[in-house]
Coordinates of C-alpha atoms in Angstrom, one line a residue:
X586 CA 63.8 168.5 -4.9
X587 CA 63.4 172.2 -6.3
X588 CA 65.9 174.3 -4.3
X589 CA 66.0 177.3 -6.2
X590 CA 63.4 179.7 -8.2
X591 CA 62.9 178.2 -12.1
X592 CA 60.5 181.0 -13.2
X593 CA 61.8 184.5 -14.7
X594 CA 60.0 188.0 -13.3
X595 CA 57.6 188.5 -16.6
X596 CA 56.2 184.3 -15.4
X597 CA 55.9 185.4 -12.5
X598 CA 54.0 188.8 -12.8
X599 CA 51.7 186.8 -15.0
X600 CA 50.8 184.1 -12.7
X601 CA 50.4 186.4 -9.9
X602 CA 48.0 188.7 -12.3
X603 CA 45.9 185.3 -13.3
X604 CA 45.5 184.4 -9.5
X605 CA 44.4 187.5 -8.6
X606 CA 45.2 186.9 -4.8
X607 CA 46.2 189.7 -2.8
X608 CA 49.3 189.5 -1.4
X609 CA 51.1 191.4 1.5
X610 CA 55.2 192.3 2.0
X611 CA 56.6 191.7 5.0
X612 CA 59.9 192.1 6.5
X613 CA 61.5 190.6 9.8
X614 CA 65.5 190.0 11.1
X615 CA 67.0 188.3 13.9
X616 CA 71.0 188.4 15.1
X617 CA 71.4 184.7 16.3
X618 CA 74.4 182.2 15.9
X619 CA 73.4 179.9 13.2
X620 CA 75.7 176.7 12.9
X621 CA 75.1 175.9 9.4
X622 CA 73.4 178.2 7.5
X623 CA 73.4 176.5 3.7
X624 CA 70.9 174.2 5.6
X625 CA 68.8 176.3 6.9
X626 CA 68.6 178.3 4.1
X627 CA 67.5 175.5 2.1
X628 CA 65.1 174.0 5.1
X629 CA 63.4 177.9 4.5
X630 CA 63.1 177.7 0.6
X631 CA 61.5 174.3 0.8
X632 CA 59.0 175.7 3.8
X633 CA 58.5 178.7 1.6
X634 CA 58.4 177.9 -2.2
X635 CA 55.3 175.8 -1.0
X636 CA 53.4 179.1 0.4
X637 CA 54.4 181.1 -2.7
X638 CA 56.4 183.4 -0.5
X639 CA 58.4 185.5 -3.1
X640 CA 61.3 187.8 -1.7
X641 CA 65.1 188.8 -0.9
X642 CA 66.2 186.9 2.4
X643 CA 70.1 186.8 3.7
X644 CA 71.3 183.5 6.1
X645 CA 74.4 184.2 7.4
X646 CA 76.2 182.9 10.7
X647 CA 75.0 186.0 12.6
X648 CA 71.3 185.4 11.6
X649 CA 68.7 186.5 8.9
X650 CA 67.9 189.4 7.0
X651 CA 64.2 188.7 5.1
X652 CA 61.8 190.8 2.8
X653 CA 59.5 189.0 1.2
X654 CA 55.8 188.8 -0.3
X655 CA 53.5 186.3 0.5
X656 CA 49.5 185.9 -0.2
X657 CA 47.6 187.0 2.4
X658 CA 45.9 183.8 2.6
X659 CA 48.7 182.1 3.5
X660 CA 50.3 184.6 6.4
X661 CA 49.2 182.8 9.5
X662 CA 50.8 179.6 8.0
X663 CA 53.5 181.1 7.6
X664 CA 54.1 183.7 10.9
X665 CA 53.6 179.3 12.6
X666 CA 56.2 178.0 10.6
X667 CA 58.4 181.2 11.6
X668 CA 57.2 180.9 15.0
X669 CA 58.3 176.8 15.0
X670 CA 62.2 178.5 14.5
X671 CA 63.2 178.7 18.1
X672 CA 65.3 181.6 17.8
X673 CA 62.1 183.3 15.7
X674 CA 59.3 182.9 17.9
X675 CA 57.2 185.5 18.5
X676 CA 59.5 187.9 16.2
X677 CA 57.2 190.6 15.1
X678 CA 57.1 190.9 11.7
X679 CA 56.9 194.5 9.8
X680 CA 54.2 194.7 8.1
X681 CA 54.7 196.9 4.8
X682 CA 52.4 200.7 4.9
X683 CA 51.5 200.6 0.9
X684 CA 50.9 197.0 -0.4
X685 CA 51.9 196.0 -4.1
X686 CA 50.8 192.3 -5.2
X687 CA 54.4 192.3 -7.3
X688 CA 56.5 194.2 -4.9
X689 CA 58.3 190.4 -5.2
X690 CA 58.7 188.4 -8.2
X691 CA 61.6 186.0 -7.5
X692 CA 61.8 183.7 -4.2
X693 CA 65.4 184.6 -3.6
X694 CA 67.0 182.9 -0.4
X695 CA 71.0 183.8 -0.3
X696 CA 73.6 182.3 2.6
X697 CA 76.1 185.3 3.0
X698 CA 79.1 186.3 5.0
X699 CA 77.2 188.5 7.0
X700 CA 73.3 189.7 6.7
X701 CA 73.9 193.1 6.9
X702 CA 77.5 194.3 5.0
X703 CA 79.3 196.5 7.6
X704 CA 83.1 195.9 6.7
X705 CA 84.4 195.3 9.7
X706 CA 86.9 193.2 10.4
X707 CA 87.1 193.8 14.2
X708 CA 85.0 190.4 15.8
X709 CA 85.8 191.7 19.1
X710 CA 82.3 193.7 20.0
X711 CA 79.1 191.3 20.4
X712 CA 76.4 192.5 18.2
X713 CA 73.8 191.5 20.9
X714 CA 75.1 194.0 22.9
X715 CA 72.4 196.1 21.7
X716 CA 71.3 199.8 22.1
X717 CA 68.0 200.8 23.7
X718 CA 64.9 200.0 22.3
X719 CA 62.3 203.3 21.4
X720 CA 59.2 202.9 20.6
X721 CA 57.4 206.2 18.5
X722 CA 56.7 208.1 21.5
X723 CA 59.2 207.5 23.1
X724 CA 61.3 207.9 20.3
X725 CA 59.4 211.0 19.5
X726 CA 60.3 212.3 22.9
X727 CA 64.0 211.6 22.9
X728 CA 64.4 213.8 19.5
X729 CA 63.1 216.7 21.3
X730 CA 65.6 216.6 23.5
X731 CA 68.3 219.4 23.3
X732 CA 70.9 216.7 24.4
X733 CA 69.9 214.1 21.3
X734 CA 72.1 213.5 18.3
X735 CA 69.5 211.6 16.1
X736 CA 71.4 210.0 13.2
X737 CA 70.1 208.5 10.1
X738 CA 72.0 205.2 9.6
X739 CA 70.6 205.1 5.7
X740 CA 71.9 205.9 2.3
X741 CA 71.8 209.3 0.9
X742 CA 69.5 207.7 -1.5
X743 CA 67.3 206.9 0.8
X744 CA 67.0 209.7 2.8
X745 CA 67.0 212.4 0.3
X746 CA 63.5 211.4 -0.5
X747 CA 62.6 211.0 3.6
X748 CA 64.1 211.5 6.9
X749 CA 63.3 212.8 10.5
X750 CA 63.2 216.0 11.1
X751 CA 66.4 217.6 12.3
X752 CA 68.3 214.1 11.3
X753 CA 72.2 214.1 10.2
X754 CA 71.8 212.6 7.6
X755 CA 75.1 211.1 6.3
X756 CA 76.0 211.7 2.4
X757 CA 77.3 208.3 2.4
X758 CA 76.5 205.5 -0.3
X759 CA 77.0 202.0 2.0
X760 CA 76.2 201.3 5.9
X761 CA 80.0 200.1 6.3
X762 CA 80.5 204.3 4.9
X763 CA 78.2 205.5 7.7
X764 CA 79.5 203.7 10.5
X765 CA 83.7 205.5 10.7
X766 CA 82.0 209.2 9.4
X767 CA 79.7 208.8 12.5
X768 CA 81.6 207.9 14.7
X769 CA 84.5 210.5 14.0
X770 CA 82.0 213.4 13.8
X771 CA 80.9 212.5 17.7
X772 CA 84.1 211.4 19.1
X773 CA 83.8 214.1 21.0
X774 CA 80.4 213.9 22.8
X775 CA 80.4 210.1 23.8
X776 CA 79.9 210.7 27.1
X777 CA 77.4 213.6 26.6
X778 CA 74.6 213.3 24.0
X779 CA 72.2 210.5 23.6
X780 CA 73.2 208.9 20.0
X781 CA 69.7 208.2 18.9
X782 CA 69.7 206.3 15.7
X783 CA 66.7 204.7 12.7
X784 CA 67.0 203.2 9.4
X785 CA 64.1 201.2 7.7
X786 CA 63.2 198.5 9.7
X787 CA 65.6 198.2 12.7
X788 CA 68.5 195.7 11.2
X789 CA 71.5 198.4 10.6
X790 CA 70.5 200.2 14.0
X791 CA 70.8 197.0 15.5
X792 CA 74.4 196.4 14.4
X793 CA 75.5 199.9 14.3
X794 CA 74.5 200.5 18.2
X795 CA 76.3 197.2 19.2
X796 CA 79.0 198.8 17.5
X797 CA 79.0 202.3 18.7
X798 CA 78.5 201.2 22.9
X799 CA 82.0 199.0 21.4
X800 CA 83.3 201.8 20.5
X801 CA 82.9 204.0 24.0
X802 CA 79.5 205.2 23.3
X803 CA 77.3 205.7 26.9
X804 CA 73.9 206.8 25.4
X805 CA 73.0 204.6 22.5
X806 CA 69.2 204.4 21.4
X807 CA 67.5 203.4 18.4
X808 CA 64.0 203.1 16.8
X809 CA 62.5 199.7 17.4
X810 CA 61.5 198.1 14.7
X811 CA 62.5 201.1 12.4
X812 CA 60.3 203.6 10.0
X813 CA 58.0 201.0 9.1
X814 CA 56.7 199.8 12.5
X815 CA 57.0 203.5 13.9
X816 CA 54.5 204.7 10.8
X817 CA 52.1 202.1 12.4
X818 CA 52.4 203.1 15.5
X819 CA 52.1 206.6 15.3
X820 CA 48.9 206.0 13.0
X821 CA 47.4 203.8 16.2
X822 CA 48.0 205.8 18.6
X823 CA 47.5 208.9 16.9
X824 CA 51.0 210.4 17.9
X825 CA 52.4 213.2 15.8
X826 CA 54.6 212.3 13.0
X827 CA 58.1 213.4 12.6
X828 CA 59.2 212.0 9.8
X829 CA 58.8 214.3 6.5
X830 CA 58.5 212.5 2.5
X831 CA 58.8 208.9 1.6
X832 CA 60.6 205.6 3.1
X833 CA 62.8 204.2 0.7
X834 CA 61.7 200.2 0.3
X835 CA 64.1 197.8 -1.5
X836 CA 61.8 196.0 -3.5
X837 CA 59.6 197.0 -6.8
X838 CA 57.8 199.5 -5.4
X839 CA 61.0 201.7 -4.1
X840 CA 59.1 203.9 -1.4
X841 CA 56.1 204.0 1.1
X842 CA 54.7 207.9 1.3
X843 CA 55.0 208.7 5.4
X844 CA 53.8 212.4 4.4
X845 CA 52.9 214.4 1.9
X846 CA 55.9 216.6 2.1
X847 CA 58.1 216.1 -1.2
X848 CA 61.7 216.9 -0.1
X849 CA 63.8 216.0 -3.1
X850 CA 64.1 217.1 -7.0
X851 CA 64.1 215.2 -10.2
X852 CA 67.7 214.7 -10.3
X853 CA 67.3 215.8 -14.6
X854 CA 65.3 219.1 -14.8
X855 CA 65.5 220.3 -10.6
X856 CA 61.4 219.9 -10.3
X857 CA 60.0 218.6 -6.8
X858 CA 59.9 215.0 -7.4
X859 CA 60.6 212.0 -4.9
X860 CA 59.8 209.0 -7.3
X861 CA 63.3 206.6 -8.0
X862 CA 63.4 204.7 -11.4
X863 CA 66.2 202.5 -12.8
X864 CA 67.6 203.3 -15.7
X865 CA 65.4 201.7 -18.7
X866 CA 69.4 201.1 -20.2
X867 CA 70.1 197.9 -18.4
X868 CA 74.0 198.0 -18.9
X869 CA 73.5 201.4 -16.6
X870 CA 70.6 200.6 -14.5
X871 CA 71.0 203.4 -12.1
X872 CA 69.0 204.4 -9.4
X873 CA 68.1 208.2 -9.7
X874 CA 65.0 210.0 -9.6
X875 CA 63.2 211.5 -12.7
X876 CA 59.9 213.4 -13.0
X877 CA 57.0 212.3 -15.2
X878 CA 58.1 215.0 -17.7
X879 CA 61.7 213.8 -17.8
X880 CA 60.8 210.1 -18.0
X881 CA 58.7 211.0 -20.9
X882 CA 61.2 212.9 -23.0
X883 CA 64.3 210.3 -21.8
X884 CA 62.5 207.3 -22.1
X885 CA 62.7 206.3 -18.7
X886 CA 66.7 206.8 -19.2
X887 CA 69.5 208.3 -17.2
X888 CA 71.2 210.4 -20.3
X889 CA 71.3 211.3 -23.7
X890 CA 73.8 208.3 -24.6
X891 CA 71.4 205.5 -22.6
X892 CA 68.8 206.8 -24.4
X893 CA 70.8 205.9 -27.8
X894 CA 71.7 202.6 -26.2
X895 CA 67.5 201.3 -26.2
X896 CA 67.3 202.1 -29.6
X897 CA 70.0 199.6 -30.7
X898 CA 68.7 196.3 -31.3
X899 CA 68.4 194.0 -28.2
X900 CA 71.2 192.0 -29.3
X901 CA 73.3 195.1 -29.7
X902 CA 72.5 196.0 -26.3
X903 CA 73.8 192.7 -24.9
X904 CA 76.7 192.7 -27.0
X905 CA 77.5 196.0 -25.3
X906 CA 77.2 194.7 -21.9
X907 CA 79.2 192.0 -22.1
X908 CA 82.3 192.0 -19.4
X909 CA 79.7 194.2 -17.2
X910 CA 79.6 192.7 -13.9
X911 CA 76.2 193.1 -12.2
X912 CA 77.8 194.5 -9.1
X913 CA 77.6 197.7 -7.3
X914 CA 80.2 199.5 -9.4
X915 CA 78.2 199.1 -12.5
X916 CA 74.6 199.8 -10.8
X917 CA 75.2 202.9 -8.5
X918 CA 72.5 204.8 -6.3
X919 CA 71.8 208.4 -8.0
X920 CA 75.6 209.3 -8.1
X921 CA 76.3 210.3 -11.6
X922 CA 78.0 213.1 -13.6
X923 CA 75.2 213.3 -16.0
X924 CA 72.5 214.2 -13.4
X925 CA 72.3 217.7 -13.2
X926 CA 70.4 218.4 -10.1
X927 CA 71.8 215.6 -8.1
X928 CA 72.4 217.5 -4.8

């Protein structure tokens, strides 16, 4: 019984290529007490694996975090078997804006502490206890209103390249950073301004408002359903879009353009640029953004000394590497003292 993905990214990428089957990315979460995850998770990959679903999904006790890629052949099998998972039924499911067949290459299902990582130790505040659901227009109205705090509950990696207008948008590198800045920087208007909050598809506004009405907050909304199912609505109905650049995605393709505004720089030379890249150095692998210019001269690398690093033979490379944990303090999000027009 095969519980766990056997096949590296380049097999993968190659069988997709040879079936030539298009495929669509989808992403969906749900808060719900789950008794034992390890057996759900494993009920899921089995389900799954058959369907050639490929993604990142979290199972935790508090519920499940999923992004994934599946052929579009095989959706409506698979929105049933969702839809057979009581506490999934009828759970809409976000439907990606830009589609990439290999946005996906692994079938990755993980049990974790929690599905979203807040740092919280206080168990106290029930996570149900939800904020107010927006849709885009009403969402849309709300930020017009002079009493509104709208907060962006992302990364600064994320929104540099895209965020509402007239968002705070936190210079913070983790949700658990967001959530004690916030919440000092309003302490004092609890009572009086509507905390109106968004993130990508929903899952940190759903936490963070159950958190913040904890935490004395009167007038918490948020975005249902996050950028990605308000770009689709606001396309439908033909509302007026307030978001400016690109959503930042977390799978291969990195963004979804929203507008045609480009709000960021290439972090290397300071031209207008909005596309992210890893560093080609795998022993740095950091998230910044580069022009085509720079990614030309620098060979798709971060600095001078990573580009020296992929000239070294690959077995020098991994000799190098060794004792590098693959954890967030080796692979860090556009923070580095070698980008010079990191703002």
């Amino acid at each position: 019984m095969q519980l766990y993905n056997k096949l590296s990214a380049i097999e993968r990428a190659a069988l997709i290529d040879e079936a030539g089957k298009d495929r669509l990315t989808i992403s969906f979460y749900q808060y719900h007490k789950i008794e034992n995850p390890q057996l759900f998770r494993d009920k899921l990959f089995l389900e799954w694996n058959v369907l050639d679903v490929l993604g990142r999904i979290y199972v935790s006790y508090e519920g499940i975090n999923a992004q994934l890629s599946v052929p579009s052949e095989n959706f409506f099998t698979l929105k049933d078997q969702i839809d057979s998972i009581s506490f999934l039924k009828d759970i809409r499911l976000n439907v990606a804006i830009e589609h990439d067949n290999k946005s996906f290459l692994k079938l990755k299902i993980k049990v974790r502490d929690k599905i979203v990582a807040d740092g919280l130790q206080d168990a106290s505040f029930d996570v149900t206890d939800k904020g107010v659901h927006l849709n885009a227009k009403e969402f849309n109205e709300m930020l017009q209103n002079p009493a509104t705090v709208c907060v962006d509950m992302r990364n600064h990696y994320e929104s540099e390249i895209g965020h509402f207008d007239g968002a705070v948008t936190p210079d913070v590198d983790t949700f658990r950073d967001s959530l004690e800045i916030i919440e000092e920087d309003l302490k004092d208007n609890k009572e009086d301004k509507n905390l109106l909050m968004y993130c990508t598809g929903g899952i940190r506004c759903e936490k963070a408002s159950a958190y913040y009405k904890h935490k004395g907050f009167k007038n918490v909304f948020q975005l249902e359903g996050g950028i990605i199912e308000y770009t689709r609505q606001v396309k439908e109905a033909g509302l007026e879009n307030k978001f400016i650049g690109k959503n930042f995605v977390f799978d291969h393709r990195r963004s979804e353009r929203i507008s045609d505004d480009v709000i960021s720089n290439c972090h290397q030379c300071g031209a207008p640029c909005d596309t992210h890249t890893n560093c080609a150095n795998e022993g740095c692998h950091l998230l910044f953004i580069q022009c085509d210019a720079c990614s030309e001269k620098m060979e798709n690398t971060c600095s001078s000394a990573c580009q020296e690093i992929i000239q070294l033979p690959f077995e020098v490379q991994k000799e190098l590497r060794k004792g590098k944990g693959n954890s967030n303090k080796i692979f860090k999000k556009g923070r580095s003292e070698m980008l010079k027009f990191k703002i």
